[in-house]
Coordinates of C-alpha atoms and ligand atoms in Angstrom, one line a residue:
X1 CA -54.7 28.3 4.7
X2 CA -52.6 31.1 5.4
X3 CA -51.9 32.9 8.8
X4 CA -51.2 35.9 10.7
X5 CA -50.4 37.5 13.7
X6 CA -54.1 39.3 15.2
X7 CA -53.4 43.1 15.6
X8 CA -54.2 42.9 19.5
X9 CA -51.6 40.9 20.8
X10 CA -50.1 43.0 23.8
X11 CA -46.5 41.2 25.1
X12 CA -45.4 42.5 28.2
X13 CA -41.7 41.9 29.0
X14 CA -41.8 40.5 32.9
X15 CA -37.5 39.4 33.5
X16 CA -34.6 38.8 31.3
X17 CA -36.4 35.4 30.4
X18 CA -40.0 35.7 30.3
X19 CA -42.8 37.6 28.8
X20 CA -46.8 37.8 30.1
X21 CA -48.4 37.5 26.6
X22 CA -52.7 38.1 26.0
X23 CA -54.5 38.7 22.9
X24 CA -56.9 41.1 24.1
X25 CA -59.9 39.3 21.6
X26 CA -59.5 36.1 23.8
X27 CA -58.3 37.5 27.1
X28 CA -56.1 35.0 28.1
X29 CA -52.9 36.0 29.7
X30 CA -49.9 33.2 29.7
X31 CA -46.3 33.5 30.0
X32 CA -43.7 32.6 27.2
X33 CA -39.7 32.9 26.8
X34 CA -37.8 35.5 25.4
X35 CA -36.7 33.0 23.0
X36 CA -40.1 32.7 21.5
X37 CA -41.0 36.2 21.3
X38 CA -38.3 36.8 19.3
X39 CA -39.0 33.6 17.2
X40 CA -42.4 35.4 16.9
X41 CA -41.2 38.2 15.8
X42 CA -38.8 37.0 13.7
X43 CA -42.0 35.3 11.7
X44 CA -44.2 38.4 12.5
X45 CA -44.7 38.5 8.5
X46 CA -44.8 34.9 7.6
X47 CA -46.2 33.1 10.9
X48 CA -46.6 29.6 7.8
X49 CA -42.7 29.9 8.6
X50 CA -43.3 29.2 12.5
X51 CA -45.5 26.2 11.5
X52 CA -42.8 24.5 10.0
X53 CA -40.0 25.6 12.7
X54 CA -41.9 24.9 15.9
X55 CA -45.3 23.2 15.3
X56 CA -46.5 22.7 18.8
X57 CA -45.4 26.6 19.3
X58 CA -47.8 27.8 16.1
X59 CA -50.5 25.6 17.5
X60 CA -50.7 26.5 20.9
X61 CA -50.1 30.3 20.0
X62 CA -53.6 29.6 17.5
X63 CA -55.2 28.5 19.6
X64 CA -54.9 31.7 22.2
X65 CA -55.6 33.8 19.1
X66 CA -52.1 35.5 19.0
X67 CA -52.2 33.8 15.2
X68 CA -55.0 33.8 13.3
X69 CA -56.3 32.8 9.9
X70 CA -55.0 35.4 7.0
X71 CA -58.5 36.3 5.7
X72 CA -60.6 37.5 8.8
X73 CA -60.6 41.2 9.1
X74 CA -60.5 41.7 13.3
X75 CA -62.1 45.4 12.9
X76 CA -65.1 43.9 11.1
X77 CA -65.2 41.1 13.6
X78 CA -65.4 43.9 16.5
X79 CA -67.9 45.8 14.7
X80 CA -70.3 42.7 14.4
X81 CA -69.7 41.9 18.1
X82 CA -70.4 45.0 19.3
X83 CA -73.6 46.0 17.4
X84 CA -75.0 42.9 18.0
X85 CA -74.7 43.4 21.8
X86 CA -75.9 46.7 21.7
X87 CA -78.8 46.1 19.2
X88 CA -79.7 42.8 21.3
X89 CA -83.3 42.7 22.4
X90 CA -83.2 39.3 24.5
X91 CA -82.5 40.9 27.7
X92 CA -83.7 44.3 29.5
X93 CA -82.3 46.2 32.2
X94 CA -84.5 48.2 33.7
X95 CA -83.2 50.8 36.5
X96 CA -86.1 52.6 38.8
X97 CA -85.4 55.7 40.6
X98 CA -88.2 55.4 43.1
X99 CA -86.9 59.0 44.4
X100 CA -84.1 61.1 44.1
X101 CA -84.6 61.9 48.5
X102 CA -81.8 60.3 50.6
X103 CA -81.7 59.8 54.2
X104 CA -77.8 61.2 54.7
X105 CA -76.3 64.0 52.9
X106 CA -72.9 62.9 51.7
X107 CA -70.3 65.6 50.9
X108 CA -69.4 64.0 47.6
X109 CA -73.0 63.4 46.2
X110 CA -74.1 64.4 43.0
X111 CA -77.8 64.1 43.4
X112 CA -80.3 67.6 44.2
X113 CA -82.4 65.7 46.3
X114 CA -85.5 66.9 45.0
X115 CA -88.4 66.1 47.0
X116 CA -90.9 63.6 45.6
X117 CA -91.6 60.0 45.5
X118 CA -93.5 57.5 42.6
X119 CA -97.0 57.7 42.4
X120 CA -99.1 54.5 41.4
X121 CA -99.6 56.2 38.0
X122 CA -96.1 56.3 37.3
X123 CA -95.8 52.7 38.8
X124 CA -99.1 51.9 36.9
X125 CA -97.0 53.2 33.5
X126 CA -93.9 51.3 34.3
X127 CA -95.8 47.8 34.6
X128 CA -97.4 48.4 31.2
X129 CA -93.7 49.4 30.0
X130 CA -93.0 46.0 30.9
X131 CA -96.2 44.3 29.0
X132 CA -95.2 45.7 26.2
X133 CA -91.9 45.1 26.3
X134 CA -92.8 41.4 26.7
X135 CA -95.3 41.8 23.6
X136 CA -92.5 42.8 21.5
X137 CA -89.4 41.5 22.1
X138 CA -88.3 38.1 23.1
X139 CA -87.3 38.9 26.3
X140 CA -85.3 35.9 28.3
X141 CA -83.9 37.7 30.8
X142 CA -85.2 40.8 32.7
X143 CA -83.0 42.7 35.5
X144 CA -84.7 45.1 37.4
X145 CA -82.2 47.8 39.3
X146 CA -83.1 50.0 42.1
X147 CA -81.2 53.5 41.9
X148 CA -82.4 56.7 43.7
X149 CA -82.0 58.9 46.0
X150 CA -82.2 56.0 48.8
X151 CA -85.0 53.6 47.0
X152 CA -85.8 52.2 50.6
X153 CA -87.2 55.4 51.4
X154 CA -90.0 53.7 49.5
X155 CA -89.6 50.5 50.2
X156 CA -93.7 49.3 51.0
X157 CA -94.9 51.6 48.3
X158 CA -92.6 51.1 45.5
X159 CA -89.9 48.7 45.3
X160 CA -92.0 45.7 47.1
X161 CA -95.1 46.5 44.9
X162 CA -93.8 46.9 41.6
X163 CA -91.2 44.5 41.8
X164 CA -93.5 41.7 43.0
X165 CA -95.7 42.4 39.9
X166 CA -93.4 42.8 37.8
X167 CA -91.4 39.5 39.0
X168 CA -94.8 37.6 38.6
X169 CA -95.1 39.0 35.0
X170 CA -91.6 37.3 34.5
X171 CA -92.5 34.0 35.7
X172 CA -95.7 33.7 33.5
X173 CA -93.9 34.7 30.5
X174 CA -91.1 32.0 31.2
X175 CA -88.2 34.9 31.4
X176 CA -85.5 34.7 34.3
X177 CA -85.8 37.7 36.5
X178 CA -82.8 39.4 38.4
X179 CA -83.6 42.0 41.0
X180 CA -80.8 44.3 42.5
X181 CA -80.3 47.5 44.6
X182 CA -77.9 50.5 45.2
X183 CA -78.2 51.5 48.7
X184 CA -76.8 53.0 51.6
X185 CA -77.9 50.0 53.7
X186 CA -78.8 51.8 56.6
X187 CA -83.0 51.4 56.3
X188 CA -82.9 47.7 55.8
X189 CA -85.0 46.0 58.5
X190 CA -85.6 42.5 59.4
X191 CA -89.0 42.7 58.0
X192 CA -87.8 44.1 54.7
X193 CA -84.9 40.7 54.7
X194 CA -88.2 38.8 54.8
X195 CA -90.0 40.2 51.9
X196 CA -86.3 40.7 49.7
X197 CA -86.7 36.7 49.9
X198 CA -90.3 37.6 48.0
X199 CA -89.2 39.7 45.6
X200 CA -86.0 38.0 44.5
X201 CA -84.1 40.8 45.5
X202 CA -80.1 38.9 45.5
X203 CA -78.1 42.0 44.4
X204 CA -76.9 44.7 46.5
X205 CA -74.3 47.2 46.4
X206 CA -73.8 49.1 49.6
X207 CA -71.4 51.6 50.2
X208 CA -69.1 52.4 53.3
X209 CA -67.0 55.7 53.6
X210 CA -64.2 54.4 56.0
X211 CA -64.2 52.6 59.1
X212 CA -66.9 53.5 61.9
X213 CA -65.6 57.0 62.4
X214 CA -64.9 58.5 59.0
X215 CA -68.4 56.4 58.1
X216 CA -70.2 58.3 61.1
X217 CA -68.9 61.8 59.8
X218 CA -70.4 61.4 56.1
X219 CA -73.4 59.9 57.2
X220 CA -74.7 62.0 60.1
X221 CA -77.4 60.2 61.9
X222 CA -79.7 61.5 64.9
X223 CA -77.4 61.7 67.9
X224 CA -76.7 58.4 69.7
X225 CA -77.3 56.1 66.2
X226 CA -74.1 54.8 65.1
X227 CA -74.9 54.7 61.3
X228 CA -71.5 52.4 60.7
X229 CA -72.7 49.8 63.4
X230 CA -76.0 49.7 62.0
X231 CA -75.2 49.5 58.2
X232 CA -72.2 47.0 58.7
X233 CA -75.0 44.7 60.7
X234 CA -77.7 45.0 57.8
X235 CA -75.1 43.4 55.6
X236 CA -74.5 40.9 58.0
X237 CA -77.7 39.7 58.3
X238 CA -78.6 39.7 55.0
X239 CA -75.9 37.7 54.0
X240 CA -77.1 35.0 56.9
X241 CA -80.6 34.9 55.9
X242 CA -80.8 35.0 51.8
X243 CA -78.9 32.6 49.6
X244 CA -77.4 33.0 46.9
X245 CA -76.9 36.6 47.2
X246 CA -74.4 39.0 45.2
X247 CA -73.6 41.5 47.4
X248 CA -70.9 44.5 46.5
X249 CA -69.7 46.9 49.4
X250 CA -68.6 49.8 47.9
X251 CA -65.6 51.8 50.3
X252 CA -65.3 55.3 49.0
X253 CA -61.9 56.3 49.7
X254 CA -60.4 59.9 50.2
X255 CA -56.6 60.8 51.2
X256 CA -58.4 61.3 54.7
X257 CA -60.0 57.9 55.3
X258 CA -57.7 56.1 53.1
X259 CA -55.4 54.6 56.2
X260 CA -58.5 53.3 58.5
X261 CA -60.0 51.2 55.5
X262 CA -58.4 48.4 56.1
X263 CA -60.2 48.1 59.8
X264 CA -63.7 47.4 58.3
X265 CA -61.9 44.3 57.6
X266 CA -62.5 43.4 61.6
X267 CA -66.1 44.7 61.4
X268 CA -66.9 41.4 59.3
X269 CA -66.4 38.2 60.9
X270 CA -64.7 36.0 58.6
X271 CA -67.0 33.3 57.9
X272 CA -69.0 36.3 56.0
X273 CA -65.8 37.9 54.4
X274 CA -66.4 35.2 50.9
X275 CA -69.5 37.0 50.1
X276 CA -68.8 40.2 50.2
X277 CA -67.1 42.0 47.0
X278 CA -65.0 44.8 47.6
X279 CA -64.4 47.9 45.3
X280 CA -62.5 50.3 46.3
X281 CA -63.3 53.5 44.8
X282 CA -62.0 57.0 45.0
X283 CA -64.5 60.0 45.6
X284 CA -64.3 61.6 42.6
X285 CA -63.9 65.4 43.6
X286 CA -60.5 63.9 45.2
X287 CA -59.2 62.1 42.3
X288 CA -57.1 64.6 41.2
X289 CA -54.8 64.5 44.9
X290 CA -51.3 62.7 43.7
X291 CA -51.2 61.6 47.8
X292 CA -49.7 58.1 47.8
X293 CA -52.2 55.7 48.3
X294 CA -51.4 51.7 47.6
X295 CA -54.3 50.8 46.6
X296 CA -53.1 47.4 45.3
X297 CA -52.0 46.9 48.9
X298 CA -55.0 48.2 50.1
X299 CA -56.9 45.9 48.2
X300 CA -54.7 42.5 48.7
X301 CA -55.9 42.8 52.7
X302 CA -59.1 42.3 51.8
X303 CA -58.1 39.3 49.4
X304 CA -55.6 38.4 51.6
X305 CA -58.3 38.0 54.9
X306 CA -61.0 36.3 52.7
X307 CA -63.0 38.8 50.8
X308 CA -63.4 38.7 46.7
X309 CA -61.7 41.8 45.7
X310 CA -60.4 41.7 42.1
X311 CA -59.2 45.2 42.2
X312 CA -58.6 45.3 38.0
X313 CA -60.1 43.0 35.7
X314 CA -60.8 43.4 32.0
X315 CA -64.3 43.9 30.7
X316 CA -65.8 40.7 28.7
X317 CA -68.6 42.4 27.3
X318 CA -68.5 43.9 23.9
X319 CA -69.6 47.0 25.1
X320 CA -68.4 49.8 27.8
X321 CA -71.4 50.6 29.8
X322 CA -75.1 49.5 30.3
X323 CA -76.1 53.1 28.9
X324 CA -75.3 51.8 25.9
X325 CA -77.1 49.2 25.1
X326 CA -80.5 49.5 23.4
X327 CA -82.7 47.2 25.8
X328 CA -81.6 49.4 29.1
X329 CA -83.8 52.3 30.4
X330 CA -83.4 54.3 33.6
X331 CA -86.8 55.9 35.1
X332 CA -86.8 58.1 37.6
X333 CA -89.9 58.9 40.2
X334 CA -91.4 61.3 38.1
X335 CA -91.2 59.5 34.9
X336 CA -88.5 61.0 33.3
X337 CA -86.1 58.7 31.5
X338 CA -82.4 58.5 31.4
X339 CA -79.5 56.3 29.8
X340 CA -76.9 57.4 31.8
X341 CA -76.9 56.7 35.9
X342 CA -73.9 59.1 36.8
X343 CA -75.7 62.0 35.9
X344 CA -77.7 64.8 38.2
X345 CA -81.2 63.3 37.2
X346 CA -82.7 66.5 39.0
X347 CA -80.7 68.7 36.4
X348 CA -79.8 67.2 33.5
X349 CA -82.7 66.6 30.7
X350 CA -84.2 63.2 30.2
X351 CA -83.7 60.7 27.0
X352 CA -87.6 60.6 26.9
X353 CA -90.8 60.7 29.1
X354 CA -92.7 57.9 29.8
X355 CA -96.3 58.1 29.1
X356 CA -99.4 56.7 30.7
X357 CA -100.2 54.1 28.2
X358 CA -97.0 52.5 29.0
X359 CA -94.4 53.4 25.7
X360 CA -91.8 56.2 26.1
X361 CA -91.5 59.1 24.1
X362 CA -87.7 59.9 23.3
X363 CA -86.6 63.1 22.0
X364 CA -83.2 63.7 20.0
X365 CA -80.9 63.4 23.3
X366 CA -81.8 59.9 22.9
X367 CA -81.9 59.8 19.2
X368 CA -78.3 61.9 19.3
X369 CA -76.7 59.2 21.7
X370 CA -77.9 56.1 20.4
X371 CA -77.2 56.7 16.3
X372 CA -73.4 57.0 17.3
X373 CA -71.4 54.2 17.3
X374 CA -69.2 54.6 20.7
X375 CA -66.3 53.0 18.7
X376 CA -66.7 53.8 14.9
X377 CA -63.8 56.4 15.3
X378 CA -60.9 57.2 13.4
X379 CA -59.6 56.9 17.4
X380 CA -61.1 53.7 18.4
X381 CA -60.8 51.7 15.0
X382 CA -56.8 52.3 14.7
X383 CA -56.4 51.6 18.3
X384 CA -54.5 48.1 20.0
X385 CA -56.8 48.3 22.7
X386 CA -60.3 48.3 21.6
X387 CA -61.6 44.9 22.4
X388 CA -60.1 45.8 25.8
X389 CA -61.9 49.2 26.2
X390 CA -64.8 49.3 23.1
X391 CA -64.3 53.3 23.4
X392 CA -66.0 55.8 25.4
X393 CA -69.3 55.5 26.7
X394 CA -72.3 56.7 25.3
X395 CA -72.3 59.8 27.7
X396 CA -69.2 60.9 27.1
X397 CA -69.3 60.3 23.3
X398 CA -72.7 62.7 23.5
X399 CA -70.4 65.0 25.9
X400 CA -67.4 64.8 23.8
X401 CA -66.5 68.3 22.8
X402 CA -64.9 68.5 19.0
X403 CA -61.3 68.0 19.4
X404 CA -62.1 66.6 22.8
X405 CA -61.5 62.7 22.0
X406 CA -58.5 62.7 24.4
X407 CA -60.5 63.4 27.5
X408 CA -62.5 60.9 27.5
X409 CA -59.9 58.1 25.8
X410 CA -58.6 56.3 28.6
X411 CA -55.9 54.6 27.1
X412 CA -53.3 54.9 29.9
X413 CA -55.9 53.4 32.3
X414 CA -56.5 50.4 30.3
X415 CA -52.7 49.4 29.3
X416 CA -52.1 49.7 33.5
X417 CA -54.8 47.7 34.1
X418 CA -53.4 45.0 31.4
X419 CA -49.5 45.7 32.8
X420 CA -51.1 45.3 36.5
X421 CA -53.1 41.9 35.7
X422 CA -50.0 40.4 33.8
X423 CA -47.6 41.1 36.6
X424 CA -49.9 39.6 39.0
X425 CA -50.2 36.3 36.6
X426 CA -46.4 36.2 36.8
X427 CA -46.3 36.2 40.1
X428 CA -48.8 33.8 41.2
X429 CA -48.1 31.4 38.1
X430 CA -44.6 31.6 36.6
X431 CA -42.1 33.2 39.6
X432 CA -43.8 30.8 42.2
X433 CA -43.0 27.8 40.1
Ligands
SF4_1 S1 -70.9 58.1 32.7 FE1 -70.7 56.6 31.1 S2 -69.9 54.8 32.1 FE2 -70.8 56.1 33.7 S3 -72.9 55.4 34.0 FE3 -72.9 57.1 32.5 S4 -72.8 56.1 30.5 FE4 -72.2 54.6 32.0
SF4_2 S1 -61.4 55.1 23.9 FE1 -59.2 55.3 23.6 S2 -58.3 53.4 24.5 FE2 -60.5 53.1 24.2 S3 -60.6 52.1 22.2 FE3 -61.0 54.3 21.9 S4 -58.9 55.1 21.4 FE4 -58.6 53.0 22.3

């Protein structure tokens, strides 16, 4: 058999002595000397030389798939991943947009908060989405995603309902069923806690705009409710009364509220703080202000005092977004049906309608999106990074003017993110030895 060295190998030169080294197929970073990346280079055409040199070296370096056998073709091996994740049918996300209405009316929000809410037809059509779905595809796993607007505006008549039934259709047809939410947190009652334990509803991802007093200016309440108090508490008591829970908070940061993040930290008592995920996440009509912000500092406070908070991290899936895949679908309350969740659903045009019998009717927005390849680009297919990023998403690709590839490439995002997670791995594991 006869070796090479894989195309994705990304060697990241740490001190005088030591490199961070990852394939970006296997993901996993480790440290070696400067000795050996030159012996590795020094082989880079004939790693069967390294074999004979340094044995244990060649093995260990096979085994992290920085060698690899002579006759696989990488590119074709990325292909097959990725079609075969998008094209899967075993699993279905399904994201409900039970209205597009909000109880606050944050600066930054991209929604027109149309009014309306889901009638039972619509529900009535979703249901029988599901049936068929079930009917045709061997479904094993089933997540159901609340979106809106605030879906617990319509908490009692559409996310308790539907998900109930649609969780008991689950359970009959042996398939594991997820149930999540994005809200602002601030509706959640004790006797909606109770009926969350019903419904199987474990996921959340709430969102905080600063500590209590940045918070209180976003989201304006009637006078005398402290809409930071309250929210902070929800997540508090849901945490103490379901188990196994999965719960994101969200802290949308601004030059303004940057500095008074860290307080929320005190908000959360620390026997809470391990369940709680942090992402910290820059409004995006600000993203363009250079103002310093350590955000790696930022973000190592929250580790630091208890909370998850893995500020970069690479993607494992063979994909970049949900949108993407084949088995996803977003409704929203009026049965139109989307891909993409960072979109104005009020103004931009669906993927499809959903009719009454259950089936949705796509048009060539859909069609347009979902025959492109996000990756099968001259860009993509010469590039060291693509089982790291697997190319744009599917919105940008349909977005994408011609000549416009470099707007949506985010190839300086993704070697940072590598650079930052390899200097943190020398840190923790090679300097502190
Ligand atoms: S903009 Fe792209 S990454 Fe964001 S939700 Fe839409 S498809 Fe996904
Ligand atoms: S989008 Fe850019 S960084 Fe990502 S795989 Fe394509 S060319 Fe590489």
């Amino acid at each position: 058999m006869t070796f090479k060295l894989s195309k994705y190998n990304y060697f990241y030169k740490q001190d005088i002595d030591t490199y961070t080294c990852m394939n970006l197929i296997n993901k996993t970073i480790f440290g070696l000397s400067t000795n050996k990346i030159d012996l590795i280079n020094r082989f880079y055409d004939n790693p069967e030389a390294l074999k004979n040199i340094n044995p244990n070296l060649f093995s260990a370096l096979f085994k992290l798939g920085i060698i690899i056998n002579q006759d696989i073709n990488e590119i074709n091996f990325l292909k097959t991943e990725h079609r075969k994740t998008i094209y899967s049918t075993n699993s279905y996300r399904l994201t409900i947009l039970p209205t597009l209405e909000c109880n606050f009316n944050c600066w930054y929000c991209y929604e027109d908060k149309i009014k309306g809410k889901m009638t039972n037809e619509i529900q009535i059509a979703i249901y029988k989405y599901v049936v068929n779905l079930i009917k045709t595809q061997s479904l094993k796993y089933f997540q159901l995603d609340w979106f809106g607007g605030e879906p617990l505006i319509c908490f009692d008549e559409v996310v308790y309902p539907l998900s109930k039934r649609i969780a008991l259709l689950c359970k009959k047809n042996g398939i594991l069923f997820n149930n999540m939410i994005t809200t602002n947190g601030y509706l959640i009652s004790s006797e909606m806690i109770k009926k969350f334990k019903k419904i199987n509803l474990k996921g959340f991802q709430i969102t905080l705009d600063g500590n209590e007093k940045h918070h209180n200016k976003v989201k304006k309440g009637e006078s005398g409710h402290n809409i930071y108090k309250k929210t902070v508490n929800n997540i508090l008591e849901i945490i103490k009364r379901l188990d196994d829970i999965n719960l994101m908070l969200r802290i949308n940061y601004t030059e303004n509220n940057f500095e008074s993040i860290t307080e929320i930290i005190n908000d959360i008592p620390e026997v809470y703080r391990n369940k709680i995920e942090i992402s910290l996440q820059q409004v995006w009509q600000t993203e363009k202000v250079n103002k310093r912000m350590n955000i790696i500092q930022c973000n190592n406070s929250f580790l630091k005092e208890g909370f998850v908070a893995p500020l970069y991290k690479l993607e494992q899936k063979p994909y970049r977004c949900y949108a993407d895949l084949l088995s996803q679908a977003v409704v929203s309350y009026n049965g139109n049906v989307f891909k993409c969740t960072a979109r104005d659903f009020a103004n931009h045009k669906p993927d499809g309608i959903l009719q009454k019998n259950g089936t949705i009717e796509y048009n060539n927005i859909y069609f347009n999106r979902m025959s492109k390849t996000t990756i099968e680009n001259d860009n993509c297919m010469s590039c060291e990074f693509l089982p790291a990023c697997w190319g744009p998403c599917s919105q940008k690709n349909i977005e994408c003017k011609p000549n416009g590839f470099k707007q949506i490439c985010n190839k300086s995002g993704i070697e940072k993110t590598i650079q930052i997670l390899m200097a943190d791995f020398y840190k923790k594991n090679i300097l502190k030895q």
